[in-house]
Amino acid sequence: LGDFICCLRSSLDQLAWGLAHLDRRKTFSDREERSIQFLIFKERNSRYDELRNLFPSAVASEFDAFQPFNRGDAYMGDLLWQLNELWILDKHRAIPINGTSIELLFPDDSIGAASKWHRFVKVFNDRLEVHFPLVEAYSSPVNLKPNVSLQIVFGEHMSFFQVPRQRLGEIYEFVTKDVIPRFTRFFPESPNFDRSLLI
């Protein structure tokens, strides 16, 4: 997972490096060179604007279109933001992996019995307990063969940031089929190259 995240995120930074150096007349200070990166920001601030100025204006406008801050409070659902957060986790510590689910079928609600089961269920932060009574008369018995399915989630258990395993495929598809093609047209080698984009 770490290799996957690192390679995908690094490919964007390498793309950004090429985009920043499209205008060969432009020179960068050492600090600016070290600051070149593919911009992924959850809020627009002075740092974003400073880094944005390292790129030609047409390229900078493309960066604007992809920013998580365009989604307001829903930025955590943004694919690029999730990629960046996973990358930060992997750089500074191991990416936490957790998650599972269990399904218990209680008596049919149509007979009015299901609501009675609530008194046997206790919900905790880290678990769910069901205390089965010794003697109860129900026409529809509880299914004692629960459906246990494993869902892998990346991120701290019960934290604000969790990424389901299948989301990795969505992130990959988005980066390779939506993000990168939008920027490759700025390069002279591209068949869709338009020099006016660099002005």
PDB file of N, CA and C in Angstrom, residues 47-103:
ATOM      1  N   ARG A  47      -0.406  30.376   1.373  1.00  0.00           N
ATOM      2  CA  ARG A  47       0.567  29.365   0.943  1.00  0.00           C
ATOM      3  C   ARG A  47       0.172  28.785  -0.418  1.00  0.00           C
ATOM      4  N   TYR A  48      -1.108  28.533  -0.586  1.00  0.00           N
ATOM      5  CA  TYR A  48      -1.583  28.025  -1.877  1.00  0.00           C
ATOM      6  C   TYR A  48      -1.283  29.039  -2.979  1.00  0.00           C
ATOM      7  N   ASP A  49      -1.613  30.299  -2.722  1.00  0.00           N
ATOM      8  CA  ASP A  49      -1.386  31.334  -3.734  1.00  0.00           C
ATOM      9  C   ASP A  49       0.097  31.502  -4.051  1.00  0.00           C
ATOM     10  N   GLU A  50       0.937  31.376  -3.038  1.00  0.00           N
ATOM     11  CA  GLU A  50       2.391  31.473  -3.242  1.00  0.00           C
ATOM     12  C   GLU A  50       2.895  30.345  -4.141  1.00  0.00           C
ATOM     13  N   LEU A  51       2.460  29.123  -3.875  1.00  0.00           N
ATOM     14  CA  LEU A  51       2.892  27.975  -4.682  1.00  0.00           C
ATOM     15  C   LEU A  51       2.270  28.015  -6.078  1.00  0.00           C
ATOM     16  N   ARG A  52       1.072  28.493  -6.160  1.00  0.00           N
ATOM     17  CA  ARG A  52       0.369  28.608  -7.439  1.00  0.00           C
ATOM     18  C   ARG A  52       1.147  29.498  -8.408  1.00  0.00           C
ATOM     19  N   ASN A  53       1.806  30.516  -7.878  1.00  0.00           N
ATOM     20  CA  ASN A  53       2.550  31.464  -8.710  1.00  0.00           C
ATOM     21  C   ASN A  53       3.823  30.875  -9.309  1.00  0.00           C
ATOM     22  N   LEU A  54       4.178  29.668  -8.924  1.00  0.00           N
ATOM     23  CA  LEU A  54       5.352  29.010  -9.492  1.00  0.00           C
ATOM     24  C   LEU A  54       5.057  28.442 -10.886  1.00  0.00           C
ATOM     25  N   PHE A  55       3.782  28.449 -11.280  1.00  0.00           N
ATOM     26  CA  PHE A  55       3.362  27.825 -12.535  1.00  0.00           C
ATOM     27  C   PHE A  55       2.834  28.863 -13.520  1.00  0.00           C
ATOM     28  N   PRO A  56       2.871  28.555 -14.822  1.00  0.00           N
ATOM     29  CA  PRO A  56       2.232  29.439 -15.799  1.00  0.00           C
ATOM     30  C   PRO A  56       0.755  29.611 -15.448  1.00  0.00           C
ATOM     31  N   SER A  57       0.174  30.723 -15.807  1.00  0.00           N
ATOM     32  CA  SER A  57      -1.192  31.048 -15.373  1.00  0.00           C
ATOM     33  C   SER A  57      -2.222  30.009 -15.827  1.00  0.00           C
ATOM     34  N   ALA A  58      -2.077  29.479 -17.045  1.00  0.00           N
ATOM     35  CA  ALA A  58      -3.031  28.472 -17.527  1.00  0.00           C
ATOM     36  C   ALA A  58      -2.940  27.187 -16.705  1.00  0.00           C
ATOM     37  N   VAL A  59      -1.720  26.821 -16.334  1.00  0.00           N
ATOM     38  CA  VAL A  59      -1.511  25.636 -15.487  1.00  0.00           C
ATOM     39  C   VAL A  59      -2.107  25.884 -14.100  1.00  0.00           C
ATOM     40  N   ALA A  60      -1.873  27.077 -13.565  1.00  0.00           N
ATOM     41  CA  ALA A  60      -2.397  27.427 -12.245  1.00  0.00           C
ATOM     42  C   ALA A  60      -3.916  27.356 -12.226  1.00  0.00           C
ATOM     43  N   SER A  61      -4.553  27.758 -13.321  1.00  0.00           N
ATOM     44  CA  SER A  61      -6.019  27.678 -13.400  1.00  0.00           C
ATOM     45  C   SER A  61      -6.493  26.234 -13.360  1.00  0.00           C
ATOM     46  N   GLU A  62      -5.741  25.331 -13.970  1.00  0.00           N
ATOM     47  CA  GLU A  62      -6.087  23.906 -13.910  1.00  0.00           C
ATOM     48  C   GLU A  62      -5.963  23.390 -12.476  1.00  0.00           C
ATOM     49  N   PHE A  63      -4.921  23.843 -11.779  1.00  0.00           N
ATOM     50  CA  PHE A  63      -4.779  23.452 -10.374  1.00  0.00           C
ATOM     51  C   PHE A  63      -6.002  23.890  -9.575  1.00  0.00           C
ATOM     52  N   ASP A  64      -6.457  25.107  -9.832  1.00  0.00           N
ATOM     53  CA  ASP A  64      -7.635  25.628  -9.115  1.00  0.00           C
ATOM     54  C   ASP A  64      -8.824  24.690  -9.258  1.00  0.00           C
ATOM     55  N   ALA A  65      -9.017  24.167 -10.462  1.00  0.00           N
ATOM     56  CA  ALA A  65     -10.189  23.323 -10.737  1.00  0.00           C
ATOM     57  C   ALA A  65     -10.163  22.012  -9.963  1.00  0.00           C
ATOM     58  N   PHE A  66      -8.977  21.533  -9.592  1.00  0.00           N
ATOM     59  CA  PHE A  66      -8.859  20.232  -8.924  1.00  0.00           C
ATOM     60  C   PHE A  66      -8.768  20.327  -7.403  1.00  0.00           C
ATOM     61  N   GLN A  67      -8.825  21.504  -6.842  1.00  0.00           N
ATOM     62  CA  GLN A  67      -8.574  21.640  -5.409  1.00  0.00           C
ATOM     63  C   GLN A  67      -9.725  21.136  -4.542  1.00  0.00           C
ATOM     64  N   PRO A  68      -9.392  20.393  -3.494  1.00  0.00           N
ATOM     65  CA  PRO A  68     -10.421  19.951  -2.544  1.00  0.00           C
ATOM     66  C   PRO A  68     -11.194  21.111  -1.920  1.00  0.00           C
ATOM     67  N   PHE A  69     -10.581  22.288  -1.825  1.00  0.00           N
ATOM     68  CA  PHE A  69     -11.289  23.401  -1.189  1.00  0.00           C
ATOM     69  C   PHE A  69     -12.519  23.822  -1.986  1.00  0.00           C
ATOM     70  N   ASN A  70     -12.604  23.412  -3.245  1.00  0.00           N
ATOM     71  CA  ASN A  70     -13.805  23.709  -4.035  1.00  0.00           C
ATOM     72  C   ASN A  70     -15.032  22.978  -3.507  1.00  0.00           C
ATOM     73  N   ARG A  71     -14.815  21.952  -2.696  1.00  0.00           N
ATOM     74  CA  ARG A  71     -15.925  21.158  -2.152  1.00  0.00           C
ATOM     75  C   ARG A  71     -16.376  21.640  -0.780  1.00  0.00           C
ATOM     76  N   GLY A  72     -15.783  22.730  -0.308  1.00  0.00           N
ATOM     77  CA  GLY A  72     -16.187  23.277   0.992  1.00  0.00           C
ATOM     78  C   GLY A  72     -15.937  22.287   2.111  1.00  0.00           C
ATOM     79  N   ASP A  73     -16.939  22.107   2.982  1.00  0.00           N
ATOM     80  CA  ASP A  73     -16.802  21.195   4.119  1.00  0.00           C
ATOM     81  C   ASP A  73     -16.727  19.733   3.705  1.00  0.00           C
ATOM     82  N   ALA A  74     -17.036  19.443   2.454  1.00  0.00           N
ATOM     83  CA  ALA A  74     -17.000  18.054   1.969  1.00  0.00           C
ATOM     84  C   ALA A  74     -15.633  17.680   1.385  1.00  0.00           C
ATOM     85  N   TYR A  75     -14.601  18.467   1.690  1.00  0.00           N
ATOM     86  CA  TYR A  75     -13.271  18.218   1.112  1.00  0.00           C
ATOM     87  C   TYR A  75     -12.735  16.827   1.457  1.00  0.00           C
ATOM     88  N   MET A  76     -13.166  16.257   2.584  1.00  0.00           N
ATOM     89  CA  MET A  76     -12.638  14.945   2.984  1.00  0.00           C
ATOM     90  C   MET A  76     -13.067  13.832   2.032  1.00  0.00           C
ATOM     91  N   GLY A  77     -14.089  14.080   1.234  1.00  0.00           N
ATOM     92  CA  GLY A  77     -14.512  13.092   0.243  1.00  0.00           C
ATOM     93  C   GLY A  77     -13.788  13.230  -1.079  1.00  0.00           C
ATOM     94  N   ASP A  78     -12.907  14.208  -1.185  1.00  0.00           N
ATOM     95  CA  ASP A  78     -12.176  14.454  -2.420  1.00  0.00           C
ATOM     96  C   ASP A  78     -11.090  13.397  -2.614  1.00  0.00           C
ATOM     97  N   LEU A  79     -11.003  12.852  -3.820  1.00  0.00           N
ATOM     98  CA  LEU A  79     -10.047  11.777  -4.100  1.00  0.00           C
ATOM     99  C   LEU A  79      -8.598  12.225  -3.952  1.00  0.00           C
ATOM    100  N   LEU A  80      -8.274  13.431  -4.431  1.00  0.00           N
ATOM    101  CA  LEU A  80      -6.898  13.906  -4.296  1.00  0.00           C
ATOM    102  C   LEU A  80      -6.546  14.165  -2.836  1.00  0.00           C
ATOM    103  N   TRP A  81      -7.480  14.696  -2.070  1.00  0.00           N
ATOM    104  CA  TRP A  81      -7.222  14.950  -0.653  1.00  0.00           C
ATOM    105  C   TRP A  81      -6.975  13.636   0.077  1.00  0.00           C
ATOM    106  N   GLN A  82      -7.760  12.596  -0.247  1.00  0.00           N
ATOM    107  CA  GLN A  82      -7.570  11.293   0.390  1.00  0.00           C
ATOM    108  C   GLN A  82      -6.216  10.703   0.022  1.00  0.00           C
ATOM    109  N   LEU A  83      -5.826  10.830  -1.243  1.00  0.00           N
ATOM    110  CA  LEU A  83      -4.499  10.363  -1.655  1.00  0.00           C
ATOM    111  C   LEU A  83      -3.415  11.079  -0.861  1.00  0.00           C
ATOM    112  N   ASN A  84      -3.532  12.381  -0.739  1.00  0.00           N
ATOM    113  CA  ASN A  84      -2.519  13.160  -0.035  1.00  0.00           C
ATOM    114  C   ASN A  84      -2.450  12.789   1.441  1.00  0.00           C
ATOM    115  N   GLU A  85      -3.592  12.572   2.073  1.00  0.00           N
ATOM    116  CA  GLU A  85      -3.610  12.189   3.488  1.00  0.00           C
ATOM    117  C   GLU A  85      -2.988  10.814   3.699  1.00  0.00           C
ATOM    118  N   LEU A  86      -3.276   9.875   2.817  1.00  0.00           N
ATOM    119  CA  LEU A  86      -2.650   8.551   2.912  1.00  0.00           C
ATOM    120  C   LEU A  86      -1.136   8.659   2.743  1.00  0.00           C
ATOM    121  N   TRP A  87      -0.716   9.522   1.836  1.00  0.00           N
ATOM    122  CA  TRP A  87       0.720   9.741   1.583  1.00  0.00           C
ATOM    123  C   TRP A  87       1.402  10.323   2.818  1.00  0.00           C
ATOM    124  N   ILE A  88       0.759  11.281   3.461  1.00  0.00           N
ATOM    125  CA  ILE A  88       1.314  11.879   4.684  1.00  0.00           C
ATOM    126  C   ILE A  88       1.398  10.830   5.787  1.00  0.00           C
ATOM    127  N   LEU A  89       0.353  10.023   5.933  1.00  0.00           N
ATOM    128  CA  LEU A  89       0.376   8.946   6.926  1.00  0.00           C
ATOM    129  C   LEU A  89       1.537   7.996   6.664  1.00  0.00           C
ATOM    130  N   ASP A  90       1.717   7.630   5.405  1.00  0.00           N
ATOM    131  CA  ASP A  90       2.766   6.662   5.066  1.00  0.00           C
ATOM    132  C   ASP A  90       4.160   7.240   5.283  1.00  0.00           C
ATOM    133  N   LYS A  91       4.321   8.549   5.085  1.00  0.00           N
ATOM    134  CA  LYS A  91       5.641   9.168   5.271  1.00  0.00           C
ATOM    135  C   LYS A  91       6.035   9.232   6.741  1.00  0.00           C
ATOM    136  N   HIS A  92       5.064   9.472   7.596  1.00  0.00           N
ATOM    137  CA  HIS A  92       5.387   9.753   8.998  1.00  0.00           C
ATOM    138  C   HIS A  92       5.100   8.595   9.950  1.00  0.00           C
ATOM    139  N   ARG A  93       4.304   7.632   9.511  1.00  0.00           N
ATOM    140  CA  ARG A  93       4.033   6.446  10.326  1.00  0.00           C
ATOM    141  C   ARG A  93       3.339   5.415   9.456  1.00  0.00           C
ATOM    142  N   ALA A  94       3.051   4.274  10.006  1.00  0.00           N
ATOM    143  CA  ALA A  94       2.363   3.246   9.230  1.00  0.00           C
ATOM    144  C   ALA A  94       0.911   3.643   9.017  1.00  0.00           C
ATOM    145  N   ILE A  95       0.375   3.280   7.855  1.00  0.00           N
ATOM    146  CA  ILE A  95      -1.036   3.548   7.589  1.00  0.00           C
ATOM    147  C   ILE A  95      -1.864   2.521   8.369  1.00  0.00           C
ATOM    148  N   PRO A  96      -2.722   2.972   9.300  1.00  0.00           N
ATOM    149  CA  PRO A  96      -3.530   2.016  10.070  1.00  0.00           C
ATOM    150  C   PRO A  96      -4.508   1.270   9.163  1.00  0.00           C
ATOM    151  N   ILE A  97      -4.667  -0.019   9.415  1.00  0.00           N
ATOM    152  CA  ILE A  97      -5.611  -0.842   8.663  1.00  0.00           C
ATOM    153  C   ILE A  97      -6.544  -1.501   9.666  1.00  0.00           C
ATOM    154  N   ASN A  98      -7.843  -1.403   9.439  1.00  0.00           N
ATOM    155  CA  ASN A  98      -8.808  -2.017  10.343  1.00  0.00           C
ATOM    156  C   ASN A  98     -10.109  -2.251   9.607  1.00  0.00           C
ATOM    157  N   GLY A  99     -11.069  -2.812  10.318  1.00  0.00           N
ATOM    158  CA  GLY A  99     -12.424  -2.886   9.794  1.00  0.00           C
ATOM    159  C   GLY A  99     -12.968  -4.277   9.613  1.00  0.00           C
ATOM    160  N   THR A 100     -14.191  -4.448   9.995  1.00  0.00           N
ATOM    161  CA  THR A 100     -14.956  -5.660   9.729  1.00  0.00           C
ATOM    162  C   THR A 100     -16.414  -5.334   9.964  1.00  0.00           C
ATOM    163  N   SER A 101     -17.293  -6.194   9.537  1.00  0.00           N
ATOM    164  CA  SER A 101     -18.720  -5.972   9.783  1.00  0.00           C
ATOM    165  C   SER A 101     -19.393  -7.308  10.009  1.00  0.00           C
ATOM    166  N   ILE A 102     -20.479  -7.276  10.756  1.00  0.00           N
ATOM    167  CA  ILE A 102     -21.239  -8.487  11.048  1.00  0.00           C
ATOM    168  C   ILE A 102     -22.725  -8.165  10.935  1.00  0.00           C
ATOM    169  N   GLU A 103     -23.478  -9.085  10.392  1.00  0.00           N
ATOM    170  CA  GLU A 103     -24.911  -8.875  10.189  1.00  0.00           C
ATOM    171  C   GLU A 103     -25.679  -9.932  10.962  1.00  0.00           C
TER     172      GLU A 103
END
